[in-house]
PDB file of C-alpha atoms in Angstrom:
ATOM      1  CA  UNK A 155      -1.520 -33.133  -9.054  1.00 60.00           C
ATOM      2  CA  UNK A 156      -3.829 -35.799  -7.230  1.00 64.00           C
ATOM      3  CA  UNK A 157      -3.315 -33.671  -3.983  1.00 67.00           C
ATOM      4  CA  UNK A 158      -4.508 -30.153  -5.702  1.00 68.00           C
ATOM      5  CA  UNK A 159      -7.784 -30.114  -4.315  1.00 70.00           C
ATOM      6  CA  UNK A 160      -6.862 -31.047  -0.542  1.00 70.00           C
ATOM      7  CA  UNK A 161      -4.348 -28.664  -0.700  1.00 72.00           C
ATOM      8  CA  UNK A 162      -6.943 -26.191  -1.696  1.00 76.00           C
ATOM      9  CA  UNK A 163      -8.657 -27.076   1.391  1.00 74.00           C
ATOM     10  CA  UNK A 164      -6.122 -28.214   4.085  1.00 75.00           C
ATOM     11  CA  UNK A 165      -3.630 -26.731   2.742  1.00 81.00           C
ATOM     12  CA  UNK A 166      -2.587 -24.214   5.632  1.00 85.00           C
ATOM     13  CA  UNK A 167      -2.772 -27.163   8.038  1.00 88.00           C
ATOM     14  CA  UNK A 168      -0.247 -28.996   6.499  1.00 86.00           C
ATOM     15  CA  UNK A 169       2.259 -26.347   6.284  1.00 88.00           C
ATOM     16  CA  UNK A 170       1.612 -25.349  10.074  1.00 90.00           C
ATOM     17  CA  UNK A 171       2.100 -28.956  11.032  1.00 92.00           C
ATOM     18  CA  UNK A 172       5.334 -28.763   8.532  1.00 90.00           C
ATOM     19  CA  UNK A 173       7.323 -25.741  10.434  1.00 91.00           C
ATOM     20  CA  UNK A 174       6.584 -27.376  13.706  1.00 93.00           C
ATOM     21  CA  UNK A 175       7.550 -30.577  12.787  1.00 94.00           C
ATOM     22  CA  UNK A 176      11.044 -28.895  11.116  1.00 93.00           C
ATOM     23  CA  UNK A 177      11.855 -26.125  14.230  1.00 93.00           C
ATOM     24  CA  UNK A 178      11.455 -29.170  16.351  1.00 93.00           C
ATOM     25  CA  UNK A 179      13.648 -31.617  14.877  1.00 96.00           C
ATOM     26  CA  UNK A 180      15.756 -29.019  13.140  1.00 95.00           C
ATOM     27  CA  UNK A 181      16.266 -26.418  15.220  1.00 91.00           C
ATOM     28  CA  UNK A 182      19.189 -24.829  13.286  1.00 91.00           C
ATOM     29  CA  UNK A 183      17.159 -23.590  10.579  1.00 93.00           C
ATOM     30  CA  UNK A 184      14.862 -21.444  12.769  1.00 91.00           C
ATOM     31  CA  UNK A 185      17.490 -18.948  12.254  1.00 91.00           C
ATOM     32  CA  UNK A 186      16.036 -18.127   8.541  1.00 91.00           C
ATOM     33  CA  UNK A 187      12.177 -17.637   9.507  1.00 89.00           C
ATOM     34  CA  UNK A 188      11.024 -14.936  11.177  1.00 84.00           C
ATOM     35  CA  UNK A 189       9.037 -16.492  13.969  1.00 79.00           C
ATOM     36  CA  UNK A 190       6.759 -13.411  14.043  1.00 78.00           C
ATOM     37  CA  UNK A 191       5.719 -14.540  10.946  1.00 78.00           C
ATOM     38  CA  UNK A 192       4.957 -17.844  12.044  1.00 81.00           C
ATOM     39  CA  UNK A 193       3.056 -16.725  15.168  1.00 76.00           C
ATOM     40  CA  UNK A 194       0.735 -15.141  13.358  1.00 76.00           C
ATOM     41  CA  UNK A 195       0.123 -17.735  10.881  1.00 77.00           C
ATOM     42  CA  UNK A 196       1.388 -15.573   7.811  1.00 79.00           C
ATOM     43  CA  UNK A 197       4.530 -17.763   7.109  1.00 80.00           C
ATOM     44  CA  UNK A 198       2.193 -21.017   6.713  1.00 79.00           C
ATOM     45  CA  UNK A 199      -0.370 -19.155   4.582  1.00 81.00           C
ATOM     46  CA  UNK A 200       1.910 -18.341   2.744  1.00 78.00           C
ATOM     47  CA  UNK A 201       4.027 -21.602   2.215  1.00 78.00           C
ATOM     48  CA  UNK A 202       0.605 -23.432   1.617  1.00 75.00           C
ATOM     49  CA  UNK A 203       0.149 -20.946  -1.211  1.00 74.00           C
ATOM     50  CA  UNK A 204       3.318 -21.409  -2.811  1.00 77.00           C
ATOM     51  CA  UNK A 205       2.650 -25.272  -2.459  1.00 76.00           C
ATOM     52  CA  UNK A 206      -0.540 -25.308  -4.071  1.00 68.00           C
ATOM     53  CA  UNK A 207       0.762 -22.675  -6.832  1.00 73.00           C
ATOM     54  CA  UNK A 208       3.421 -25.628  -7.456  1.00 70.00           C
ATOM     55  CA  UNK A 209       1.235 -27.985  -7.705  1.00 71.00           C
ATOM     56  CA  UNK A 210      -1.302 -26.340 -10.034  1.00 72.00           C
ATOM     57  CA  UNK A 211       2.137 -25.875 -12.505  1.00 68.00           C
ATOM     58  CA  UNK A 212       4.174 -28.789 -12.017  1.00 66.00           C
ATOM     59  CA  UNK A 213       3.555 -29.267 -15.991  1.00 66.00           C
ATOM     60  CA  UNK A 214       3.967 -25.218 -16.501  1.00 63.00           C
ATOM     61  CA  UNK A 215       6.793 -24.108 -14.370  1.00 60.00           C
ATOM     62  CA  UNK A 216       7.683 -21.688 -16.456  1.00 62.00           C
ATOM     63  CA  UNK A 217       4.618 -19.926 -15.197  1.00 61.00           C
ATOM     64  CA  UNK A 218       6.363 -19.551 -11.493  1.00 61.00           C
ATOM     65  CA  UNK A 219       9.048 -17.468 -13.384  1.00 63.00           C
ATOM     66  CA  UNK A 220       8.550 -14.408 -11.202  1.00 69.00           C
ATOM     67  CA  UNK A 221       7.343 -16.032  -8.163  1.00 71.00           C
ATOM     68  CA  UNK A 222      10.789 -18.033  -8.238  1.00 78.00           C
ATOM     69  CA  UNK A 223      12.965 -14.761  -9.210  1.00 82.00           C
ATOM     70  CA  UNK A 224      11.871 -12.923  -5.799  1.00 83.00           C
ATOM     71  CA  UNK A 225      12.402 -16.625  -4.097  1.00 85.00           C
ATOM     72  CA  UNK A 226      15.903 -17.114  -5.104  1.00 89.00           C
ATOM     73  CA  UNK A 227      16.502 -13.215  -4.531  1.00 89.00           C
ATOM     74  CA  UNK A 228      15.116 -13.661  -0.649  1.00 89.00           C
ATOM     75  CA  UNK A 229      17.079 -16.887   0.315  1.00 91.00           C
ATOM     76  CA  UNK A 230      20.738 -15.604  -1.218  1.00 93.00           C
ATOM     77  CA  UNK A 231      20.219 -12.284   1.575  1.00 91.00           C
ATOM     78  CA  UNK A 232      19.354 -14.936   3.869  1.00 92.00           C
ATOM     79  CA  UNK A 233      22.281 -17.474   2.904  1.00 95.00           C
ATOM     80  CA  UNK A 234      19.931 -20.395   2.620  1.00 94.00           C
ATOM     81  CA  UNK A 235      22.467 -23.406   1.037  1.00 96.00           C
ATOM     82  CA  UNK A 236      21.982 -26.644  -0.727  1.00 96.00           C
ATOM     83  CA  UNK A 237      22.801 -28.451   2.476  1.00 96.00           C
ATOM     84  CA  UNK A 238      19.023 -27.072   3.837  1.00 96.00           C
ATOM     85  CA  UNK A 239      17.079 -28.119   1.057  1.00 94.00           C
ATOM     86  CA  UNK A 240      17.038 -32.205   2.215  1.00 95.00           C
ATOM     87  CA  UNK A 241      16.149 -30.716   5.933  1.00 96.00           C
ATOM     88  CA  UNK A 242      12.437 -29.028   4.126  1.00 93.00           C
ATOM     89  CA  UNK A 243      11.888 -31.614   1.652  1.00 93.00           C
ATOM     90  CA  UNK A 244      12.428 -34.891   4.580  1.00 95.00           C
ATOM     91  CA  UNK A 245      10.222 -32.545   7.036  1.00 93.00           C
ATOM     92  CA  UNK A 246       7.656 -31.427   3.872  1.00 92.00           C
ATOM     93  CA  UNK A 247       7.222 -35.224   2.447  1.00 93.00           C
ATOM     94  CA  UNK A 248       6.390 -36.093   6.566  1.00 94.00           C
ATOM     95  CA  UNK A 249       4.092 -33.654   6.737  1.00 92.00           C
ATOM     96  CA  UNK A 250       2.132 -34.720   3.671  1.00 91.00           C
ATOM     97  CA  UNK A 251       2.306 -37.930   4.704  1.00 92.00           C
ATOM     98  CA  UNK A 252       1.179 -37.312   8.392  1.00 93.00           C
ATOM     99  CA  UNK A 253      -1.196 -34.781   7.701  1.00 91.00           C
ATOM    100  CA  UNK A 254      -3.242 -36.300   4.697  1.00 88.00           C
ATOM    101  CA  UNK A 255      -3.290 -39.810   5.747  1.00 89.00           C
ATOM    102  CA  UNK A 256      -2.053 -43.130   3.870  1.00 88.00           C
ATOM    103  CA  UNK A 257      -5.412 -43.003   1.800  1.00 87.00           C
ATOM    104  CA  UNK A 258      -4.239 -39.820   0.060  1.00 85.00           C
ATOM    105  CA  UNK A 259      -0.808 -39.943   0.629  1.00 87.00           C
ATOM    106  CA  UNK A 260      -0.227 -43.301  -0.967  1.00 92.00           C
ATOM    107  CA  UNK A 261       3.472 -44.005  -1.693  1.00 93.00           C
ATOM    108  CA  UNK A 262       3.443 -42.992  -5.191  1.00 92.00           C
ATOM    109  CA  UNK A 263       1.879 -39.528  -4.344  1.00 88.00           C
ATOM    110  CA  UNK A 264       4.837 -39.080  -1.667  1.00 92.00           C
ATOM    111  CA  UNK A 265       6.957 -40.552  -4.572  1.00 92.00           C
ATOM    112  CA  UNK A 266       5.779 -37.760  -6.963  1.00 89.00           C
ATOM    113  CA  UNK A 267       6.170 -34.928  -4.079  1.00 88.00           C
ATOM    114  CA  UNK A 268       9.551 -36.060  -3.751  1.00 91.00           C
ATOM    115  CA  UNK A 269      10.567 -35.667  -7.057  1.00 89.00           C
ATOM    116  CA  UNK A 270       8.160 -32.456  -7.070  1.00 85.00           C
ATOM    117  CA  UNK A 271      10.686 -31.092  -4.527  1.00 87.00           C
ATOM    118  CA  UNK A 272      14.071 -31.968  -5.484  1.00 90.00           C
ATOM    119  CA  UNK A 273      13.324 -30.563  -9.205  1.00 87.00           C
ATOM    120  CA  UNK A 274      11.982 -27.491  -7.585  1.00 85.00           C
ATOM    121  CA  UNK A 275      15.611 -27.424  -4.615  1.00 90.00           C
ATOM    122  CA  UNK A 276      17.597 -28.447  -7.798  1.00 92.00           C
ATOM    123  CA  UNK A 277      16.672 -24.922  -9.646  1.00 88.00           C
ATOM    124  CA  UNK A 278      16.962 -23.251  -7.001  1.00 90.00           C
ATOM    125  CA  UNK A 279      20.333 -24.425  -5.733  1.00 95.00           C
ATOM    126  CA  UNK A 280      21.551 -24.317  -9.610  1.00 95.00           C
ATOM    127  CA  UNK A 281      20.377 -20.023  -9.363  1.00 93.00           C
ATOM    128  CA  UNK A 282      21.226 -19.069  -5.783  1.00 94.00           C
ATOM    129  CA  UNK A 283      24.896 -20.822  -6.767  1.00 96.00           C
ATOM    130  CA  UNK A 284      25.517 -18.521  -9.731  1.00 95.00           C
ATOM    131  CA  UNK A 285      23.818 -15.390  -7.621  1.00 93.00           C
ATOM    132  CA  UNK A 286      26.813 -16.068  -4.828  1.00 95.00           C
ATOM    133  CA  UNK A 287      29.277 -16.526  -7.557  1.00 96.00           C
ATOM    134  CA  UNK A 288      27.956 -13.335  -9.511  1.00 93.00           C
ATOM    135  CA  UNK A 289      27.430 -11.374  -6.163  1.00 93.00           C
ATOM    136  CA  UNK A 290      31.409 -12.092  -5.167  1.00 94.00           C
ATOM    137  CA  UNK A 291      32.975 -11.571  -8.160  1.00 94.00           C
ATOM    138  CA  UNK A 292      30.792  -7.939  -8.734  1.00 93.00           C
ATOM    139  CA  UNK A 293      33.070  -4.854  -7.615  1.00 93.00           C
ATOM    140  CA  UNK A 294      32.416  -3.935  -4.264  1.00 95.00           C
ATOM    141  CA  UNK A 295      30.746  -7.613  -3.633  1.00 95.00           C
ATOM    142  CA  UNK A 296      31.274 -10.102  -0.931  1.00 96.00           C
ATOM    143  CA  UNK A 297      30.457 -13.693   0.393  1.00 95.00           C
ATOM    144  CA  UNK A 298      28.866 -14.590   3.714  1.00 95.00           C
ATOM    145  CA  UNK A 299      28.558 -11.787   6.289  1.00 96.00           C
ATOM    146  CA  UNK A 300      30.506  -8.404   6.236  1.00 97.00           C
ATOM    147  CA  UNK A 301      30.673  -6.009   9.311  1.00 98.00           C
ATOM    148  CA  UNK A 302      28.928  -3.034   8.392  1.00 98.00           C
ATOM    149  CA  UNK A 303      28.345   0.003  10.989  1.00 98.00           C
ATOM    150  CA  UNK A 304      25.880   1.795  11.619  1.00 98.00           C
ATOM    151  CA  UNK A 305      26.582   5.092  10.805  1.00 97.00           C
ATOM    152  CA  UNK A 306      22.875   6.798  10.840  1.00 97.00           C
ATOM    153  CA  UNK A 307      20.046   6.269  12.086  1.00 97.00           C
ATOM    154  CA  UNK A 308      17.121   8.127  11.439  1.00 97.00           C
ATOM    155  CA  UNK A 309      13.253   7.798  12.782  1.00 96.00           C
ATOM    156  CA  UNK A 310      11.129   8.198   9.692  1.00 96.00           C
ATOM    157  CA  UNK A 311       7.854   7.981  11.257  1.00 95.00           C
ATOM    158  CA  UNK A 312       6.352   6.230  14.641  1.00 93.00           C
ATOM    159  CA  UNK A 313       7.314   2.916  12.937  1.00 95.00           C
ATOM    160  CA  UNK A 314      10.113   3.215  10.544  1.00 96.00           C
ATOM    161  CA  UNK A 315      13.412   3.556  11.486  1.00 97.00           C
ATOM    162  CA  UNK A 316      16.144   3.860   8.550  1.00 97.00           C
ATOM    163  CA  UNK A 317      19.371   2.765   9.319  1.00 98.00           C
ATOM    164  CA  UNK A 318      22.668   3.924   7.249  1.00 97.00           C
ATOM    165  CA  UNK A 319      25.463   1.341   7.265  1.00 97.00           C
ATOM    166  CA  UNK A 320      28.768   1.435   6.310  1.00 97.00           C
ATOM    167  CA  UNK A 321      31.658  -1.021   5.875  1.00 98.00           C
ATOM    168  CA  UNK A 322      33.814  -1.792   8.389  1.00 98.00           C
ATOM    169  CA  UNK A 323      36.640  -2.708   6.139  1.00 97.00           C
ATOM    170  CA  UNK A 324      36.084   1.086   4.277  1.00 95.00           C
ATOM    171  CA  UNK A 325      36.195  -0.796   1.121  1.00 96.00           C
ATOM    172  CA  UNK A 326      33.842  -0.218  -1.561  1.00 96.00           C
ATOM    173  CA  UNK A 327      30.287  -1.569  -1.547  1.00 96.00           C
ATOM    174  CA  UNK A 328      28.487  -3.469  -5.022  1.00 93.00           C
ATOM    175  CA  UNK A 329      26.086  -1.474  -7.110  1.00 89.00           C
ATOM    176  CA  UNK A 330      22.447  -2.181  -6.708  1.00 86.00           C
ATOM    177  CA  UNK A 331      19.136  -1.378  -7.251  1.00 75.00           C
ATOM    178  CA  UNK A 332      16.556   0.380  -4.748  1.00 67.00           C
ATOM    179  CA  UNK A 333      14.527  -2.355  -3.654  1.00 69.00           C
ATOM    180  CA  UNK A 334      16.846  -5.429  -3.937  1.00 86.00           C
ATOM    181  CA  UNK A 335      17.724  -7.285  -0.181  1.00 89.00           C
ATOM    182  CA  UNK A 336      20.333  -7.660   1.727  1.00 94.00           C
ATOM    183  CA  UNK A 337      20.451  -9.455   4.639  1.00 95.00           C
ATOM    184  CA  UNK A 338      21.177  -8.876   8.361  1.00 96.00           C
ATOM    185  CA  UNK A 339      22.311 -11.291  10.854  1.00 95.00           C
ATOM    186  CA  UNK A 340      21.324 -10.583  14.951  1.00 93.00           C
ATOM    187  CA  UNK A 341      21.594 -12.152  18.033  1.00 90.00           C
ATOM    188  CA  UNK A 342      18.445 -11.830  19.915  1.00 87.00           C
ATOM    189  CA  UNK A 343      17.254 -13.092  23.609  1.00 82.00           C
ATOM    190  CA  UNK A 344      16.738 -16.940  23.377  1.00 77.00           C
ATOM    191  CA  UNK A 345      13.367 -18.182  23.555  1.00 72.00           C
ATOM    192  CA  UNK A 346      14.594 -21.324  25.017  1.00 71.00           C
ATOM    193  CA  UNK A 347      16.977 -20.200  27.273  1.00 71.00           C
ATOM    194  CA  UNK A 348      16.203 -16.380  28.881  1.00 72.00           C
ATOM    195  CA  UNK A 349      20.193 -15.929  29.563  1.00 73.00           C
ATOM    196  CA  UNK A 350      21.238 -16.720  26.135  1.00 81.00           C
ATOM    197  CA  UNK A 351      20.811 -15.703  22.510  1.00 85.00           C
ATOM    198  CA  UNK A 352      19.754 -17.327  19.563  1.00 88.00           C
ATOM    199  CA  UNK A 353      21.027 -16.119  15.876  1.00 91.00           C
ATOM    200  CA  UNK A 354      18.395 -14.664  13.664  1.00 92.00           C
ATOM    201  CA  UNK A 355      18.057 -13.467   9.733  1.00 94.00           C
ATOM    202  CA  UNK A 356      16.399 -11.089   8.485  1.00 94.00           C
ATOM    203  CA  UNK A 357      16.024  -9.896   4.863  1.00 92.00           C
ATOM    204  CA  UNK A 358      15.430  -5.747   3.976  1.00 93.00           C
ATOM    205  CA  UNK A 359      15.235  -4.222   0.730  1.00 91.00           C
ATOM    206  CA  UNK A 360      17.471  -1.162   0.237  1.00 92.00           C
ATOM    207  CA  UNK A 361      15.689   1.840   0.240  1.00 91.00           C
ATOM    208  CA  UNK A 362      18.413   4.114  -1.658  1.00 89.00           C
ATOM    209  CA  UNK A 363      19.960   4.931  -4.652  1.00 87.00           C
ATOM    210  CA  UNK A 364      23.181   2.789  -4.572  1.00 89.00           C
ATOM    211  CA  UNK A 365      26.375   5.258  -3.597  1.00 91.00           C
ATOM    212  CA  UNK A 366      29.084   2.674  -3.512  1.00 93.00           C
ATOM    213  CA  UNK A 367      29.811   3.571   0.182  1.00 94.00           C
ATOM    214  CA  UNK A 368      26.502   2.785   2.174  1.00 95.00           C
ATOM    215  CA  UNK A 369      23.347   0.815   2.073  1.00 95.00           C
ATOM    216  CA  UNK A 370      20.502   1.734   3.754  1.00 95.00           C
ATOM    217  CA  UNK A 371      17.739  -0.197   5.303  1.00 95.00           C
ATOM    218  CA  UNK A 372      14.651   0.935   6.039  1.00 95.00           C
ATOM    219  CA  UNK A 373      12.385  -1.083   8.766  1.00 96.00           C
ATOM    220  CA  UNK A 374       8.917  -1.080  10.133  1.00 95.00           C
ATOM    221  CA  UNK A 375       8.273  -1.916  13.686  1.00 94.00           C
ATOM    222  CA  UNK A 376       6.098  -5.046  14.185  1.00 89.00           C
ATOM    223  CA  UNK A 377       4.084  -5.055  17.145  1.00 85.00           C
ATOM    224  CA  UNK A 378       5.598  -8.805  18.197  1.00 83.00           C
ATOM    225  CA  UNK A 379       8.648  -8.480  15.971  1.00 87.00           C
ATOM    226  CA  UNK A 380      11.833  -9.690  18.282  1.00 89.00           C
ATOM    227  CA  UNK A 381      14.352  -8.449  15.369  1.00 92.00           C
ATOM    228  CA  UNK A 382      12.448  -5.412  14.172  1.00 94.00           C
ATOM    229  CA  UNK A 383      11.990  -3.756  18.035  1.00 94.00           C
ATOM    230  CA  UNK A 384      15.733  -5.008  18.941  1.00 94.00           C
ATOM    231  CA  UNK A 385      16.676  -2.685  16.189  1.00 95.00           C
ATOM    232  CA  UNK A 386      14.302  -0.054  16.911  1.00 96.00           C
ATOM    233  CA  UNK A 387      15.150  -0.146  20.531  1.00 95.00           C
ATOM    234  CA  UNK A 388      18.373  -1.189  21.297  1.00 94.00           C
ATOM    235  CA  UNK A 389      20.584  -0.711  18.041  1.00 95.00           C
ATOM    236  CA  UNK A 390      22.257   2.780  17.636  1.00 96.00           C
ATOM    237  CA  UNK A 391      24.588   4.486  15.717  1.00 97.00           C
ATOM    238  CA  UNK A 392      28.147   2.770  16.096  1.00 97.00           C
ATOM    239  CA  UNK A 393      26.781  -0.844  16.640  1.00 97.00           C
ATOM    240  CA  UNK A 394      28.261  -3.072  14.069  1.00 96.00           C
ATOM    241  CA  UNK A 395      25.844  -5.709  12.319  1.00 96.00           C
ATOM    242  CA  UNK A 396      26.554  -8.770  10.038  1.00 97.00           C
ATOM    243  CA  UNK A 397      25.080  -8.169   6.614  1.00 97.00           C
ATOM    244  CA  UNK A 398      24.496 -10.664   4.007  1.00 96.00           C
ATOM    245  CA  UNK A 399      24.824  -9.222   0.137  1.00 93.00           C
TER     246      UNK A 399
END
């Protein structure tokens, strides 16, 4: 709680200095951000957020009850496992120690942030674990990715396209609710490397009444969104996709 107030101040700086630090070093994981995102600075403003938030309850976490529900929701779409939560808490405890200096971060501070984060990955492995489990054993559910087609596609407006997909397998597909995620795993155009591709996730909340035969997705076009224009652009009805329940 020591930290609070510089993380008030600075803390948007850290968590830049954070995803750089982890894309660098761990380039594996880039997969689960959407780099857009990150370009324009929305994914650090709103990790630094989260962090304060955490730090402002670390003796009230039950007040994080909703902010944790939608977390827990987003990473199972995504896939996010337990063996990625030592990859953001080594990168996070650097950062805090890089970024606020040895006067701040004293040992004990980093000491408390990393117990701070392991009782935070520990909940959150503990739910996302029984979510899989629930998800898979739900009729019409599934683990990991599932070829799904797309069957329809349909402009909405200038920026939303909705896409209808359907199982490959032509088995049945779980019940949800309108405005749950699923997740959807592309291949776009390597940053790195202009003649390859790089894997990237993307989470979408369904945007119709659960049929037991479809989902639907419905997504805006970002003006520097790699995923959302490949799907605008270049996906069309027929093209199979990985989804993620």
């Amino acid at each position: 709680k020591s930290t609070v107030p510089i993380l008030r101040t600075s803390g948007e700086v850290l968590t830049t200095h954070f995803y750089k630090m982890m894309f660098r070093d761990y380039p594996e994981v880039k997969a689960l951000f959407n780099q857009a995102h990150q370009a324009s600075g929305a994914q650090p403003r709103a990790l630094a957020n989260s962090v304060l938030a955490y730090a402002e309850n670390i003796d009230a976490m039950q007040n994080l009850g909703p902010v944790a529900a939608q977390i827990i929701a987003k990473h199972v779409a995504l896939q996010v496992m337990p063996h990625h939560y030592p990859i953001v808490g080594t990168c996070l405890i650097r950062a805090i120690r890089e970024v606020l200096g040895e006067a701040t971060a004293t040992q004990e501070v980093l000491d408390a942030w990393a117990a701070a984060y392991q009782q935070l990955a520990d909940i959150l492995i503990g739910a996302e674990a029984k979510a899989y489990k629930a998800i898979e054993e739900t009729k019409g559910g599934w683990a990991g990715a599932r070829k799904f087609t797309i069957a329809k596609k349909v402009a909405e407006t200038d920026s939303i396209t909705s896409f209808h997909l359907t199982p490959v397998d032509g088995k049945e597909v779980i019940a949800y609710l309108p405005g749950q995620y699923i997740g959807l795993q592309l291949f776009v155009p390597s940053a790195e490397n202009p003649s390859g591709t790089q894997e990237a996730r993307r989470n979408y909340s369904l945007s119709q009444a659960a049929d037991g035969k479809s989902l639907r997705i419905s997504v805006k076009r970002e003006p520097h969104g790699v995923v959302s224009n490949l799907l605008h652009d270049k996906y069309q009805e027929g093209d199979v996709v990985n989804v993620f329940p």
